[in-house]
PDB file of C-alpha atoms in Angstrom:
ATOM      1  CA  PHE A   1       0.000   0.055   0.053  1.00 81.00           C
ATOM      2  CA  VAL A   2       0.990   3.680  -0.445  1.00 87.00           C
ATOM      3  CA  LYS A   3      -0.092   6.206   2.170  1.00 88.00           C
ATOM      4  CA  TRP A   4       0.190   9.972   2.026  1.00 89.00           C
ATOM      5  CA  ARG A   5       0.984  10.352   5.669  1.00 90.00           C
ATOM      6  CA  GLU A   6       1.817  14.040   6.112  1.00 94.00           C
ATOM      7  CA  LEU A   7       1.924  17.299   4.241  1.00 96.00           C
ATOM      8  CA  SER A   8       3.055  20.630   5.768  1.00 97.00           C
ATOM      9  CA  VAL A   9       3.244  24.053   4.183  1.00 97.00           C
ATOM     10  CA  THR A  10       4.665  27.201   5.931  1.00 96.00           C
ATOM     11  CA  TYR A  11       4.562  30.778   4.801  1.00 96.00           C
ATOM     12  CA  SER A  12       6.639  33.547   6.446  1.00 94.00           C
ATOM     13  CA  TYR A  13       5.241  37.123   6.093  1.00 92.00           C
ATOM     14  CA  MET A  14       7.693  40.010   6.677  1.00 89.00           C
ATOM     15  CA  GLY A  15       5.681  42.743   4.970  1.00 84.00           C
ATOM     16  CA  PRO A  16       5.323  46.401   5.883  1.00 85.00           C
ATOM     17  CA  LEU A  17       2.250  45.734   8.116  1.00 82.00           C
ATOM     18  CA  MET A  18       4.484  43.968  10.655  1.00 80.00           C
ATOM     19  CA  ARG A  19       5.921  47.197  11.971  1.00 80.00           C
ATOM     20  CA  TYR A  20       2.450  48.171  13.358  1.00 85.00           C
ATOM     21  CA  THR A  21       2.234  45.023  15.333  1.00 86.00           C
ATOM     22  CA  GLY A  22       5.460  44.908  17.219  1.00 85.00           C
ATOM     23  CA  PHE A  23       6.551  41.677  15.592  1.00 88.00           C
ATOM     24  CA  SER A  24       9.112  41.134  12.825  1.00 89.00           C
ATOM     25  CA  THR A  25       7.584  38.148  11.103  1.00 91.00           C
ATOM     26  CA  VAL A  26       4.452  35.916  11.262  1.00 92.00           C
ATOM     27  CA  ASP A  27       4.663  32.315  10.202  1.00 94.00           C
ATOM     28  CA  VAL A  28       1.482  30.578   9.052  1.00 96.00           C
ATOM     29  CA  ARG A  29       1.565  26.737   8.926  1.00 97.00           C
ATOM     30  CA  VAL A  30      -1.032  24.338   7.491  1.00 97.00           C
ATOM     31  CA  ALA A  31      -0.505  20.630   8.071  1.00 97.00           C
ATOM     32  CA  GLY A  32      -2.537  17.460   7.360  1.00 96.00           C
ATOM     33  CA  ARG A  33      -1.927  13.851   8.553  1.00 94.00           C
ATOM     34  CA  ASN A  34      -3.259  10.599   6.901  1.00 90.00           C
ATOM     35  CA  LEU A  35      -4.418  12.380   3.919  1.00 91.00           C
ATOM     36  CA  ALA A  36      -4.836   9.427   1.475  1.00 89.00           C
ATOM     37  CA  THR A  37      -4.285   5.647   1.164  1.00 85.00           C
ATOM     38  CA  TRP A  38      -3.975   3.716  -2.079  1.00 87.00           C
ATOM     39  CA  THR A  39      -4.279   0.008  -1.577  1.00 83.00           C
ATOM     40  CA  LYS A  40      -5.965  -3.276  -2.769  1.00 84.00           C
ATOM     41  CA  TYR A  41      -6.550  -4.239   0.910  1.00 77.00           C
ATOM     42  CA  ARG A  42     -10.143  -5.313   1.453  1.00 75.00           C
ATOM     43  CA  GLY A  43     -10.427  -3.808   4.946  1.00 72.00           C
ATOM     44  CA  MET A  44     -10.649  -0.230   6.269  1.00 72.00           C
ATOM     45  CA  ASP A  45      -6.821   0.309   6.761  1.00 75.00           C
ATOM     46  CA  PRO A  46      -3.926  -1.956   5.951  1.00 73.00           C
ATOM     47  CA  GLU A  47      -2.055  -0.671   8.970  1.00 75.00           C
ATOM     48  CA  ALA A  48      -4.939  -1.628  11.251  1.00 70.00           C
ATOM     49  CA  ASN A  49      -4.968  -5.390  10.586  1.00 61.00           C
ATOM     50  CA  LEU A  50      -4.523  -7.284  13.833  1.00 63.00           C
ATOM     51  CA  PHE A  51      -3.478 -10.595  12.122  1.00 64.00           C
ATOM     52  CA  GLY A  52      -0.529  -9.295  10.159  1.00 60.00           C
ATOM     53  CA  SER A  53       0.074 -10.317   6.559  1.00 60.00           C
ATOM     54  CA  ALA A  54      -1.717 -13.701   6.697  1.00 61.00           C
ATOM     55  CA  THR A  55      -3.603 -14.007   3.416  1.00 58.00           C
ATOM     56  CA  LEU A  56      -6.617 -15.758   4.875  1.00 63.00           C
ATOM     57  CA  THR A  57      -7.310 -12.963   7.530  1.00 62.00           C
ATOM     58  CA  GLN A  58      -6.744  -9.916   5.312  1.00 59.00           C
ATOM     59  CA  GLY A  59      -9.691  -7.501   5.630  1.00 60.00           C
ATOM     60  CA  THR A  60     -10.465  -8.454   9.191  1.00 64.00           C
ATOM     61  CA  ASP A  61     -10.061  -5.286  11.232  1.00 67.00           C
ATOM     62  CA  ILE A  62     -11.594  -6.248  14.622  1.00 68.00           C
ATOM     63  CA  PHE A  63     -11.526  -3.566  17.499  1.00 68.00           C
ATOM     64  CA  ASN A  64      -8.822  -1.645  15.643  1.00 70.00           C
ATOM     65  CA  PRO A  65     -10.136   1.589  13.966  1.00 74.00           C
ATOM     66  CA  PRO A  66      -8.277   3.207  11.010  1.00 74.00           C
ATOM     67  CA  GLN A  67      -6.000   6.087  11.695  1.00 81.00           C
ATOM     68  CA  ILE A  68      -7.890   9.469  11.606  1.00 88.00           C
ATOM     69  CA  ARG A  69      -7.386  12.196   9.267  1.00 91.00           C
ATOM     70  CA  SER A  70      -6.458  15.469  10.835  1.00 95.00           C
ATOM     71  CA  TYR A  71      -5.657  19.050   9.906  1.00 97.00           C
ATOM     72  CA  VAL A  72      -3.689  21.712  11.762  1.00 97.00           C
ATOM     73  CA  LEU A  73      -3.532  25.542  11.272  1.00 97.00           C
ATOM     74  CA  SER A  74      -0.936  27.361  13.312  1.00 97.00           C
ATOM     75  CA  PHE A  75       0.597  30.943  13.682  1.00 95.00           C
ATOM     76  CA  SER A  76       3.847  31.914  15.124  1.00 93.00           C
ATOM     77  CA  PHE A  77       4.619  35.521  15.882  1.00 91.00           C
ATOM     78  CA  ASN A  78       8.326  36.357  16.051  1.00 89.00           C
ATOM     79  CA  ARG A  79       9.871  39.503  17.524  1.00 86.00           C
TER      80      ARG A  79
END
C-alpha cells in the first residue's frame, strides 16, 4: 500500500504591516496527516490489521479503527 501520511506548508510574512504589530515576522503553517491511502486491501486500513500479513485473514479489522485524518492551522509571531 501507499499512504500519504503528512503534508506541511509554511509561509513567512515579513511585509510592511508587521511594523505596526510589534513583531518582525509571522509564520502561518497548514498541515495534514493521513491524507490518502492507495491499496488493494479489502479492509478499512492496511495498518490496522490485527492478524498481520496472513492472506486468509486480510480485511479483518476487529476492534482496531483506522488512523484518523487531521488538519492543523498554526500561527507563530516572532519579534
